[in-house]
Tab-separated table of C-alpha atoms and ligand atoms in Angstrom:
chain	number	residue	atom	x	y	z
A	1	MET	CA	7.147	-11.271	20.675
A	2	PRO	CA	8.032	-11.146	16.996
A	3	VAL	CA	6.811	-8.156	15.118
A	4	ILE	CA	7.215	-8.173	11.112
A	5	ALA	CA	6.742	-5.046	9.129
A	6	ALA	CA	5.616	-5.840	5.622
A	7	ILE	CA	6.462	-2.461	3.456
A	8	GLY	CA	5.858	-1.432	-0.154
A	9	ALA	CA	9.392	-1.033	-1.744
A	10	GLN	CA	8.341	0.935	-4.672
A	11	TRP	CA	5.216	2.814	-6.053
A	12	GLY	CA	2.716	0.378	-4.289
A	13	ASP	CA	1.142	-2.692	-5.682
A	14	GLU	CA	3.913	-4.634	-5.134
A	15	GLY	CA	1.876	-7.723	-3.724
A	16	LYS	CA	1.565	-6.939	-0.078
A	17	GLY	CA	-1.633	-8.352	-0.163
A	18	LYS	CA	-0.069	-11.734	-1.276
A	19	ILE	CA	2.460	-11.542	0.975
A	20	VAL	CA	0.536	-10.489	4.135
A	21	ASP	CA	-2.033	-13.140	3.622
A	22	LEU	CA	0.718	-15.741	3.507
A	23	LEU	CA	1.980	-14.536	6.470
A	24	ALA	CA	-0.539	-14.181	8.243
A	25	GLU	CA	-1.060	-18.002	8.716
A	26	GLN	CA	1.406	-17.853	11.407
A	27	SER	CA	0.410	-14.338	12.570
A	28	ASP	CA	-1.757	-13.831	15.889
A	29	VAL	CA	-2.652	-10.336	14.960
A	30	VAL	CA	-2.242	-8.319	11.750
A	31	VAL	CA	-2.523	-4.364	11.788
A	32	ARG	CA	-2.925	-2.006	8.912
A	33	PHE	CA	-1.269	1.108	9.796
A	34	SER	CA	-1.439	3.711	6.571
A	35	GLY	CA	-3.371	5.157	3.827
A	36	GLY	CA	-7.166	4.386	3.542
A	37	ASP	CA	-9.114	2.776	0.579
A	38	ASN	CA	-6.789	4.183	-1.775
A	39	ALA	CA	-5.049	0.750	-1.411
A	40	GLY	CA	-6.255	-1.898	-3.544
A	41	HIS	CA	-4.680	-5.452	-2.075
A	42	THR	CA	-5.094	-8.414	-4.108
A	43	ILE	CA	-5.438	-12.137	-2.244
A	44	VAL	CA	-5.678	-15.155	-4.339
A	45	ASN	CA	-5.991	-18.030	-1.751
A	46	PRO	CA	-7.852	-21.269	-1.061
A	47	LEU	CA	-11.382	-19.341	-0.875
A	48	GLY	CA	-11.035	-17.385	-4.172
A	49	LYS	CA	-9.686	-14.256	-5.326
A	50	PHE	CA	-10.240	-11.165	-3.167
A	51	ALA	CA	-9.236	-7.160	-3.600
A	52	LEU	CA	-9.269	-5.584	-0.113
A	53	ARG	CA	-9.014	-1.419	0.285
A	54	LEU	CA	-9.256	-1.351	4.187
A	55	VAL	CA	-9.801	-4.653	5.812
A	56	PRO	CA	-6.656	-6.082	6.654
A	57	SER	CA	-5.420	-8.982	4.326
A	58	GLY	CA	-5.026	-11.383	7.256
A	59	ILE	CA	-8.666	-11.716	7.333
A	60	PHE	CA	-8.690	-15.132	5.837
A	61	ASN	CA	-7.113	-16.981	8.784
A	62	SER	CA	-9.935	-17.001	11.469
A	63	ARG	CA	-7.702	-17.069	14.624
A	64	THR	CA	-5.866	-13.927	13.122
A	65	THR	CA	-7.185	-10.504	15.212
A	66	CYS	CA	-7.343	-8.061	12.212
A	67	ILE	CA	-6.482	-4.330	13.276
A	68	ILE	CA	-7.394	-1.197	11.304
A	69	GLY	CA	-4.834	1.205	13.308
A	70	ASN	CA	-4.910	4.844	14.131
A	71	GLY	CA	-2.973	5.700	11.182
A	72	VAL	CA	-5.786	4.574	8.650
A	73	VAL	CA	-8.407	6.973	7.065
A	74	ILE	CA	-11.589	5.177	7.175
A	75	ASN	CA	-14.573	5.893	5.017
A	76	PRO	CA	-17.302	3.688	6.444
A	77	ALA	CA	-19.468	3.273	3.540
A	78	VAL	CA	-16.284	1.690	1.722
A	79	LEU	CA	-15.497	-0.652	4.806
A	80	PHE	CA	-19.126	-1.950	5.131
A	81	GLU	CA	-19.488	-2.662	1.627
A	82	GLU	CA	-16.081	-4.358	1.698
A	83	MET	CA	-17.127	-6.225	5.037
A	84	ASP	CA	-20.421	-7.384	3.370
A	85	SER	CA	-18.874	-8.490	0.295
A	86	LEU	CA	-16.676	-10.955	2.578
A	87	ASN	CA	-19.358	-11.933	4.451
A	88	GLN	CA	-21.358	-13.150	1.630
A	89	ARG	CA	-18.564	-14.993	0.368
A	90	GLY	CA	-18.261	-16.965	4.062
A	91	VAL	CA	-15.192	-14.706	5.240
A	92	SER	CA	-16.357	-13.819	8.734
A	93	THR	CA	-15.288	-10.213	9.816
A	94	ASP	CA	-15.823	-10.835	13.593
A	95	ASN	CA	-11.972	-10.473	14.161
A	96	LEU	CA	-12.185	-7.157	12.723
A	97	VAL	CA	-11.265	-4.204	15.128
A	98	ILE	CA	-10.648	-0.499	14.697
A	99	SER	CA	-8.841	2.218	16.460
A	100	ASP	CA	-10.808	4.485	18.194
A	101	ARG	CA	-8.316	6.983	16.700
A	102	THR	CA	-8.771	6.327	13.071
A	103	ASN	CA	-9.780	9.556	11.249
A	104	LEU	CA	-12.965	9.335	9.065
A	105	ILE	CA	-13.183	10.289	5.333
A	106	MET	CA	-16.244	12.355	5.029
A	107	PRO	CA	-18.345	13.448	2.370
A	108	TYR	CA	-16.383	16.885	1.976
A	109	HIS	CA	-13.256	14.805	1.530
A	110	THR	CA	-13.974	13.002	-1.462
A	111	LEU	CA	-15.650	15.768	-3.197
A	112	LEU	CA	-12.886	18.065	-2.776
A	113	ASP	CA	-10.159	15.205	-3.595
A	114	GLY	CA	-12.224	15.348	-7.155
A	115	LEU	CA	-12.408	19.239	-7.132
A	116	GLU	CA	-8.793	19.686	-6.398
A	117	GLU	CA	-8.051	17.289	-9.050
A	118	GLU	CA	-9.834	18.940	-11.720
A	119	SER	CA	-8.425	22.424	-10.395
A	120	ARG	CA	-4.705	21.102	-11.196
A	121	GLY	CA	-5.696	20.592	-14.810
A	122	GLY	CA	-2.659	19.111	-16.573
A	123	LYS	CA	-0.807	18.975	-13.129
A	124	ALA	CA	-3.008	16.566	-11.622
A	125	ILE	CA	-1.598	14.270	-9.163
A	126	GLY	CA	-3.730	11.028	-10.338
A	127	THR	CA	-5.238	10.764	-7.222
A	128	THR	CA	-7.603	7.897	-6.484
A	129	ARG	CA	-10.185	10.721	-5.724
A	130	ARG	CA	-11.270	8.705	-2.533
A	131	GLY	CA	-10.885	11.717	-0.152
A	132	ILE	CA	-7.212	10.191	1.157
A	133	GLY	CA	-5.562	13.739	0.886
A	134	PRO	CA	-8.250	15.908	2.138
A	135	ALA	CA	-8.849	13.289	5.219
A	136	PHE	CA	-4.978	13.645	6.062
A	137	SER	CA	-5.070	17.217	5.494
A	138	ASP	CA	-7.877	17.581	7.966
A	139	LYS	CA	-5.979	15.140	10.306
A	140	THR	CA	-2.861	17.486	10.364
A	141	ALA	CA	-5.023	20.756	10.503
A	142	ARG	CA	-6.892	18.791	13.802
A	143	LEU	CA	-9.905	19.253	11.596
A	144	GLY	CA	-10.388	15.583	11.661
A	145	ILE	CA	-13.243	13.603	12.845
A	146	ARG	CA	-12.201	10.358	14.566
A	147	THR	CA	-13.949	6.766	14.709
A	148	GLY	CA	-14.426	7.320	18.330
A	149	ASP	CA	-16.092	10.504	17.874
A	150	LEU	CA	-19.087	8.706	16.579
A	151	LEU	CA	-19.728	6.914	19.771
A	152	ASP	CA	-20.990	10.194	21.680
A	153	LYS	CA	-23.130	11.603	19.239
A	154	LYS	CA	-23.905	15.080	21.164
A	155	ALA	CA	-19.882	15.728	21.009
A	156	PHE	CA	-20.135	14.623	17.463
A	157	LYS	CA	-22.550	17.296	16.414
A	158	GLU	CA	-20.826	19.965	17.921
A	159	ARG	CA	-17.638	18.875	16.512
A	160	LEU	CA	-19.126	18.549	12.877
A	161	LEU	CA	-21.083	22.046	12.963
A	162	PRO	CA	-18.436	24.417	12.634
A	163	ILE	CA	-16.224	22.098	10.492
A	164	LEU	CA	-18.818	21.552	7.902
A	165	GLU	CA	-19.374	25.345	7.932
A	166	HIS	CA	-15.741	25.692	7.151
A	167	LYS	CA	-15.919	23.018	4.349
A	168	ASN	CA	-19.096	24.404	2.427
A	169	ALA	CA	-17.599	27.666	2.405
A	170	ILE	CA	-14.653	26.237	0.294
A	171	ILE	CA	-17.310	24.043	-1.538
A	172	THR	CA	-18.895	26.749	-2.413
A	173	LYS	CA	-16.844	30.260	-2.719
A	174	VAL	CA	-13.468	28.405	-4.070
A	175	PHE	CA	-15.179	25.766	-6.116
A	176	GLY	CA	-18.790	26.834	-6.759
A	177	ALA	CA	-19.915	23.584	-5.953
A	178	ASP	CA	-22.973	22.494	-3.979
A	179	ALA	CA	-23.085	22.855	-0.156
A	180	LEU	CA	-23.323	19.398	1.525
A	181	SER	CA	-26.219	19.286	4.222
A	182	PHE	CA	-25.347	18.874	7.587
A	183	ASP	CA	-28.543	17.241	8.564
A	184	GLU	CA	-27.749	14.535	5.651
A	185	VAL	CA	-23.990	14.098	6.955
A	186	TYR	CA	-24.548	13.842	10.859
A	187	ASN	CA	-27.363	11.274	10.462
A	188	GLN	CA	-25.497	9.206	8.228
A	189	TYR	CA	-22.288	9.445	10.099
A	190	CYS	CA	-24.506	8.551	13.360
A	191	GLN	CA	-25.939	5.525	11.682
A	192	TYR	CA	-22.432	4.636	10.937
A	193	GLY	CA	-21.015	4.814	14.417
A	194	GLU	CA	-23.979	2.577	15.705
A	195	LYS	CA	-22.753	0.014	13.133
A	196	LEU	CA	-18.990	0.809	13.693
A	197	ALA	CA	-19.377	0.636	17.526
A	198	ARG	CA	-18.829	-3.096	18.379
A	199	HIS	CA	-15.642	-3.159	16.410
A	200	ILE	CA	-14.331	0.251	17.850
A	201	ARG	CA	-11.144	-0.267	20.915
A	202	GLU	CA	-7.851	1.459	21.992
A	203	THR	CA	-6.164	-0.898	19.936
A	204	THR	CA	-2.555	-0.033	21.051
A	205	LEU	CA	-3.302	-1.604	24.745
A	206	MET	CA	-4.373	-4.990	22.280
A	207	ILE	CA	-0.801	-4.990	20.704
A	208	ASP	CA	0.746	-4.410	23.381
A	209	GLU	CA	-1.103	-7.156	25.491
A	210	ALA	CA	-0.274	-9.881	22.414
A	211	LEU	CA	2.941	-9.004	22.484
A	212	LYS	CA	3.622	-9.822	25.984
A	213	GLN	CA	1.942	-12.956	25.318
A	214	GLY	CA	4.718	-13.690	22.953
A	215	LYS	CA	2.229	-13.495	19.676
A	216	GLN	CA	3.519	-12.776	16.526
A	217	VAL	CA	2.177	-9.527	14.925
A	218	LEU	CA	2.659	-8.272	11.438
A	219	LEU	CA	2.468	-4.539	10.313
A	220	GLU	CA	0.790	-4.242	6.539
A	221	GLY	CA	1.876	-1.483	4.718
A	222	ALA	CA	-0.469	0.054	2.079
A	223	GLN	CA	1.109	1.816	-0.782
A	224	GLY	CA	4.464	2.181	-1.505
A	225	THR	CA	8.118	4.059	0.017
A	226	LEU	CA	8.121	6.216	-3.551
A	227	LEU	CA	4.678	7.807	-2.515
A	228	ASP	CA	5.725	8.792	0.827
A	229	PRO	CA	5.142	12.294	1.480
A	230	ASP	CA	8.751	13.097	2.435
A	231	PHE	CA	10.689	10.239	0.472
A	232	GLY	CA	8.381	9.795	-2.395
A	233	THR	CA	8.138	11.785	-5.508
A	234	TYR	CA	6.656	14.973	-4.163
A	235	PRO	CA	4.290	16.282	-5.165
A	236	TYR	CA	3.455	12.905	-7.020
A	237	ALA	CA	2.843	10.952	-3.752
A	238	THR	CA	0.321	9.770	-1.255
A	239	SER	CA	-0.462	11.567	2.338
A	240	SER	CA	0.345	8.832	4.885
A	241	SER	CA	3.795	7.198	5.308
A	242	PRO	CA	4.121	3.921	3.807
A	243	LEU	CA	7.479	3.444	5.726
A	244	ALA	CA	8.635	1.212	8.312
A	245	GLY	CA	8.753	4.451	10.257
A	246	GLY	CA	4.938	4.839	9.795
A	247	SER	CA	4.111	1.531	10.646
A	248	CYS	CA	5.336	2.300	14.314
A	249	VAL	CA	3.067	5.888	14.412
A	250	GLY	CA	0.030	4.293	12.343
A	251	ALA	CA	-0.025	1.080	14.494
A	252	GLY	CA	1.097	2.735	17.812
A	253	ILE	CA	4.156	0.356	18.573
A	254	GLY	CA	7.618	1.754	19.615
A	255	PRO	CA	10.180	1.007	16.963
A	256	THR	CA	12.436	-1.235	19.395
A	257	ARG	CA	9.842	-3.938	19.192
A	258	ILE	CA	9.741	-4.802	15.386
A	259	ASN	CA	12.060	-7.323	14.611
A	260	ALA	CA	12.110	-7.492	10.864
A	261	VAL	CA	11.223	-4.915	8.269
A	262	LEU	CA	10.298	-7.226	4.957
A	263	GLY	CA	10.620	-4.680	1.898
A	264	VAL	CA	8.149	-5.938	-0.699
A	265	PHE	CA	9.270	-5.345	-4.339
A	266	LYS	CA	8.146	-6.546	-7.571
A	267	ALA	CA	10.724	-8.268	-9.801
A	268	TYR	CA	10.510	-5.054	-12.271
A	269	ILE	CA	8.366	-1.889	-11.264
A	270	THR	CA	5.025	-0.658	-12.026
A	271	ARG	CA	3.338	3.252	-11.184
A	272	VAL	CA	0.222	4.259	-11.669
A	273	GLY	CA	-0.998	8.017	-11.430
A	274	ALA	CA	0.885	10.839	-12.722
A	275	GLY	CA	4.695	11.486	-11.833
A	276	PRO	CA	8.026	10.369	-13.483
A	277	MET	CA	9.446	6.890	-13.530
A	278	PRO	CA	12.974	6.853	-14.715
A	279	THR	CA	13.064	3.130	-16.271
A	280	ASP	CA	9.084	3.237	-17.754
A	281	LEU	CA	9.224	1.167	-20.737
A	282	GLN	CA	7.027	2.870	-23.656
A	283	ASP	CA	7.202	-0.408	-25.818
A	284	GLU	CA	6.334	-3.517	-26.417
A	285	THR	CA	8.369	-5.074	-23.351
A	286	GLY	CA	6.273	-2.599	-21.267
A	287	LYS	CA	3.279	-3.651	-23.139
A	288	LEU	CA	4.172	-7.176	-22.538
A	289	ILE	CA	5.021	-6.846	-18.752
A	290	ARG	CA	1.765	-5.342	-18.215
A	291	GLU	CA	-0.251	-7.983	-19.857
A	292	ARG	CA	1.559	-11.223	-18.134
A	293	GLY	CA	1.752	-9.258	-14.932
A	294	GLN	CA	-2.001	-8.006	-15.432
A	295	GLU	CA	-0.867	-4.666	-14.424
A	296	TYR	CA	-4.174	-2.610	-14.107
A	297	GLY	CA	-5.154	-1.259	-10.633
A	298	THR	CA	-7.059	-3.420	-8.381
A	299	VAL	CA	-9.844	-1.222	-7.505
A	300	SER	CA	-9.415	1.615	-10.393
A	301	GLY	CA	-8.473	-0.733	-13.057
A	302	ARG	CA	-6.324	2.160	-14.419
A	303	ALA	CA	-3.276	0.733	-16.559
A	304	ARG	CA	-0.252	0.536	-14.552
A	305	ASN	CA	3.119	1.967	-16.278
A	306	CYS	CA	5.630	-0.751	-16.150
A	307	GLY	CA	9.407	-0.806	-16.326
A	308	TRP	CA	12.773	-2.615	-15.758
A	309	PHE	CA	13.851	-3.063	-11.992
A	310	ASP	CA	15.324	0.251	-10.510
A	311	ALA	CA	17.930	-0.620	-8.042
A	312	VAL	CA	18.923	3.321	-7.303
A	313	ILE	CA	15.067	3.133	-6.206
A	314	ALA	CA	15.602	-0.255	-4.190
A	315	ARG	CA	18.891	1.107	-2.629
A	316	PHE	CA	17.088	4.350	-1.616
A	317	SER	CA	13.842	2.289	-0.252
A	318	SER	CA	16.297	-0.020	1.709
A	319	ARG	CA	17.991	3.054	3.357
A	320	VAL	CA	15.046	4.696	4.554
A	321	ASN	CA	13.032	1.590	5.645
A	322	GLY	CA	15.985	-0.183	6.974
A	323	PHE	CA	15.117	-3.575	5.434
A	324	THR	CA	16.279	-6.788	7.302
A	325	GLY	CA	14.848	-8.879	4.398
A	326	ALA	CA	12.795	-8.928	0.998
A	327	ALA	CA	9.999	-10.204	-0.501
A	328	ILE	CA	10.406	-10.378	-4.399
A	329	THR	CA	7.066	-10.534	-6.480
A	330	ASN	CA	6.000	-11.625	-9.968
A	331	LEU	CA	9.113	-13.379	-10.993
A	332	ASP	CA	7.337	-15.291	-13.220
A	333	VAL	CA	6.141	-12.445	-15.010
A	334	LEU	CA	9.599	-12.145	-16.698
A	335	ASP	CA	9.475	-16.037	-17.707
A	336	THR	CA	9.245	-15.146	-21.362
A	337	LEU	CA	11.885	-12.601	-21.659
A	338	PRO	CA	15.279	-13.443	-23.962
A	339	SER	CA	17.388	-10.724	-21.465
A	340	LEU	CA	16.383	-8.486	-18.571
A	341	LYS	CA	17.612	-5.321	-17.508
A	342	ILE	CA	18.667	-3.641	-14.157
A	343	CYS	CA	18.734	0.001	-13.798
A	344	THR	CA	22.138	0.965	-11.417
A	345	GLY	CA	22.590	4.697	-11.765
A	346	TYR	CA	21.337	7.439	-13.607
A	347	LYS	CA	22.734	9.928	-16.235
A	348	LEU	CA	21.998	13.416	-15.097
A	349	ASP	CA	23.226	16.307	-17.152
A	350	GLY	CA	25.950	14.242	-18.460
A	351	GLU	CA	26.885	13.242	-14.837
A	352	THR	CA	26.414	9.628	-13.595
A	353	ILE	CA	24.540	9.554	-10.228
A	354	ASP	CA	23.199	6.339	-7.688
A	355	ASN	CA	21.373	8.358	-5.220
A	356	PHE	CA	17.801	9.066	-5.991
A	357	PRO	CA	17.304	12.730	-6.085
A	358	GLY	CA	14.789	14.415	-3.967
A	359	ASN	CA	13.744	16.717	-6.324
A	360	ILE	CA	10.780	16.391	-9.055
A	361	ALA	CA	12.309	18.495	-11.753
A	362	THR	CA	15.555	16.836	-11.290
A	363	LEU	CA	14.362	13.230	-11.200
A	364	GLU	CA	12.771	14.222	-14.584
A	365	ARG	CA	16.105	14.825	-16.017
A	366	CYS	CA	17.387	11.395	-14.969
A	367	GLN	CA	18.128	8.916	-17.599
A	368	PRO	CA	18.569	5.247	-16.638
A	369	ILE	CA	21.893	3.003	-16.726
A	370	TYR	CA	21.463	-0.425	-17.578
A	371	GLU	CA	23.223	-3.822	-16.979
A	372	GLU	CA	21.783	-6.784	-18.693
A	373	LEU	CA	21.483	-10.240	-17.560
A	374	PRO	CA	20.246	-13.095	-19.432
A	375	GLY	CA	16.455	-14.238	-19.137
A	376	TRP	CA	15.694	-17.627	-18.494
A	377	GLN	CA	12.586	-18.597	-20.652
A	378	SER	CA	10.734	-21.157	-18.773
A	379	PRO	CA	7.885	-21.172	-16.448
A	380	THR	CA	8.676	-20.497	-12.950
A	381	THR	CA	5.362	-20.527	-11.067
A	382	PRO	CA	5.563	-24.527	-10.573
A	383	ILE	CA	8.641	-24.323	-8.641
A	384	ARG	CA	8.761	-24.349	-4.839
A	385	LYS	CA	12.378	-24.112	-4.353
A	386	PHE	CA	15.278	-21.360	-5.066
A	387	GLU	CA	17.516	-24.310	-6.257
A	388	ASP	CA	15.296	-25.966	-8.540
A	389	LEU	CA	14.790	-22.256	-10.337
A	390	PRO	CA	16.703	-22.039	-13.702
A	391	GLN	CA	20.245	-20.856	-13.217
A	392	GLN	CA	19.849	-17.144	-14.901
A	393	ALA	CA	16.698	-16.632	-12.580
A	394	ARG	CA	18.926	-17.436	-9.644
A	395	GLN	CA	21.619	-15.075	-10.801
A	396	TYR	CA	18.753	-12.412	-11.154
A	397	VAL	CA	17.503	-12.739	-8.139
A	398	ASN	CA	21.128	-13.169	-6.324
A	399	ARG	CA	21.791	-9.893	-8.284
A	400	LEU	CA	18.619	-8.090	-6.933
A	401	GLU	CA	20.075	-9.363	-3.143
A	402	GLU	CA	22.951	-7.814	-3.619
A	403	LEU	CA	21.834	-4.250	-5.143
A	404	ILE	CA	18.689	-4.145	-2.377
A	405	GLY	CA	21.494	-5.168	-0.005
A	406	CYS	CA	19.674	-7.783	2.098
A	407	PRO	CA	18.428	-11.282	1.431
A	408	ALA	CA	15.614	-12.289	-0.277
A	409	ASN	CA	13.225	-14.293	2.244
A	410	LEU	CA	10.341	-15.035	0.045
A	411	ILE	CA	9.697	-14.982	-3.971
A	412	SER	CA	6.662	-14.895	-5.180
A	413	VAL	CA	6.108	-16.862	-8.644
A	414	GLY	CA	2.471	-16.501	-8.830
A	415	SER	CA	-0.725	-14.647	-7.521
A	416	ALA	CA	-1.690	-17.538	-5.417
A	417	ARG	CA	-0.937	-18.270	-1.631
A	418	GLU	CA	0.880	-21.184	-2.493
A	419	GLU	CA	3.013	-20.079	-5.265
A	420	THR	CA	5.759	-18.927	-3.111
A	421	ILE	CA	9.433	-20.030	-2.710
A	422	PHE	CA	10.690	-19.695	0.981
A	423	LYS	CA	14.411	-18.697	0.451
A	424	ASP	CA	15.851	-17.301	3.485
A	425	PRO	CA	14.045	-17.179	7.235
A	426	ILE	CA	12.294	-13.877	7.929
A	427	LEU	CA	13.150	-13.963	11.401
B	1	GDP	P1	-0.613	-4.735	-3.383
B	1	GDP	O1	-1.613	-3.317	-3.170
B	1	GDP	O2	0.943	-4.370	-2.874
B	1	GDP	O3	-1.273	-5.703	-2.462
B	1	GDP	O4	-0.485	-5.551	-4.880
B	1	GDP	P2	-1.786	-5.154	-5.846
B	1	GDP	O5	-2.634	-6.483	-5.284
B	1	GDP	O6	-2.090	-3.825	-6.446
B	1	GDP	O7	-1.230	-5.882	-7.002
B	1	GDP	C1	-0.528	-6.924	-7.369
B	1	GDP	C2	-1.011	-7.711	-8.261
B	1	GDP	O8	0.292	-8.903	-8.492
B	1	GDP	C3	-2.204	-8.790	-8.209
B	1	GDP	O9	-2.866	-8.312	-9.422
B	1	GDP	C4	-1.671	-9.995	-7.623
B	1	GDP	O10	-2.760	-10.942	-7.921
B	1	GDP	C5	-0.534	-9.920	-8.345
B	1	GDP	N1	0.867	-10.690	-7.936
B	1	GDP	C6	1.218	-10.837	-6.804
B	1	GDP	N2	2.147	-11.786	-6.834
B	1	GDP	C7	2.214	-12.050	-7.907
B	1	GDP	C8	3.182	-13.089	-8.326
B	1	GDP	O11	4.221	-13.593	-7.968
B	1	GDP	N3	3.383	-13.439	-9.729
B	1	GDP	C9	2.068	-13.083	-10.511
B	1	GDP	N4	1.985	-13.144	-11.815
B	1	GDP	N5	1.049	-11.911	-9.985
B	1	GDP	C10	1.095	-11.754	-8.473
B	2	IMO	P1	-1.397	-0.089	-2.352
B	2	IMO	O1	-1.643	-0.221	-1.211
B	2	IMO	C1	-0.388	2.138	-5.919
B	2	IMO	C2	-1.066	6.279	-5.604
B	2	IMO	C3	-2.276	7.053	-6.865
B	2	IMO	C4	-1.566	8.812	-7.041
B	2	IMO	C5	-1.143	8.756	-5.727
B	2	IMO	C6	-1.992	9.919	-4.745
B	2	IMO	O2	-2.757	-0.844	-3.616
B	2	IMO	O3	-0.159	-0.539	-2.870
B	2	IMO	P2	-4.072	9.347	-3.333
B	2	IMO	O4	-5.436	8.532	-3.647
B	2	IMO	O5	-3.516	8.558	-2.263
B	2	IMO	O6	-4.080	10.615	-2.908
B	2	IMO	O7	-2.898	9.312	-4.607
B	2	IMO	O8	-0.892	7.639	-4.715
B	2	IMO	N1	-1.453	5.715	-4.750
B	2	IMO	C7	-1.458	4.154	-5.237
B	2	IMO	N2	-0.521	3.636	-6.232
B	2	IMO	N3	-0.885	1.522	-5.145
B	2	IMO	C8	-1.865	2.313	-3.972
B	2	IMO	O9	-1.727	1.088	-2.728
B	2	IMO	C9	-1.650	3.304	-3.963
B	2	IMO	N4	-2.425	4.523	-3.195
B	2	IMO	C10	-2.330	5.614	-3.764
B	2	IMO	O10	-2.380	6.237	-7.728
B	2	IMO	O11	-0.342	8.100	-8.021
B	3	MG	MG1	-2.476	-2.359	-4.956
């Protein structure tokens, strides 16, 4: 009954999609447990290159059941577009199941995400403007509408009426924008409900059943630890928990059932959106990493800031998630560099600290302290065995393992599924 959780250990875009697609080959069930279509998971496998936002990255394995868990917020229009595009490319979505408890992204959520960002001016969070924050706020405020609600049109009407009235008051009176039409929203979401119906289930029962039958379940993280609303760089964070703890709540399984927590780390670090990143490289090396790693948003195309691996963050991330192992991705991106830096601590107001601060103003004053390691300057993408990596690359990975505090189970040396080194077993 093994359960593996694959968790973003940095600021998102660590390569979770690639790792989940790879591990899905041995998984019976894959569950997305957080976020929404703010995620962009890139997969390169024998079927081609794909960018998934809502559909779990196990969808390419026809015997895997893919579940969108209760912790996800769904924009049905985006989901249908994604499913259609997969179907057109010969990928079946018959095995896609959606929890009846997922909250829906409604048209007022996307509208308000944009209006709120505009109103923040220079203090904008740099959200994906997909309505994620407003939808999770409504979930917590008990103003959400859930996928299961669409199955009873009368009850849905009664629920939507006062909520839309309340939202329209904010849209018109606070932001001076145009009100949304009840009929349009209601009719559109009734149609979505009809289309979604065959996928909607009580998914905790399905997961429980799979585990009782000894099947393997893979929990697919979205975003990354540093975007967590509690442990991330708040307020420059997202609105649902990408942590291992979040995977229990967002999939509906107890923590005692998780056997392995795989932290997915890039061999360096990237961030998209606003907010500080201590090892940010605003120089030629940063540019080189961006170009070699093609560090542009999977969905938005936004350039990602790139920097050296930050071990202060790695330790923190490992602590709050309880990683049992790591997947180190994009090692090949560093292939051409003559030497590499790793941040092992911060200088803060003249003192040295090695713990990640909880306060954003404090973090903004932190200066990285680096150690330097030699580069390997030879291609790693064709390599499949750890022993065959250049000695300097092995030394770099071993140092990351030491700093993260757990073994590297997987090392990714290219975007394609097979461009992977299996170092230590996950289970
Ligand atoms: P996710 O959101 O965590 O799934 O990551 P993204 O898909 O947003 O970003 C990861 C990017 O790195 C994508 O373009 C992947 O195709 C790519 N990628 C993943 N692993 C590797 C790797 O080992 N090497 C290289 N060069 N690219 C990789
Ligand atoms: P994946 O799953 C990287 C960032 C946004 C912004 C902040 C808040 O592909 O790793 P939101 O729209 O969630 O309210 O935006 O979070 N962000 C991500 N950054 N990868 C992601 O997902 C992200 N999802 C949200 O850029 O800074
Ligand atoms: Mg991404």
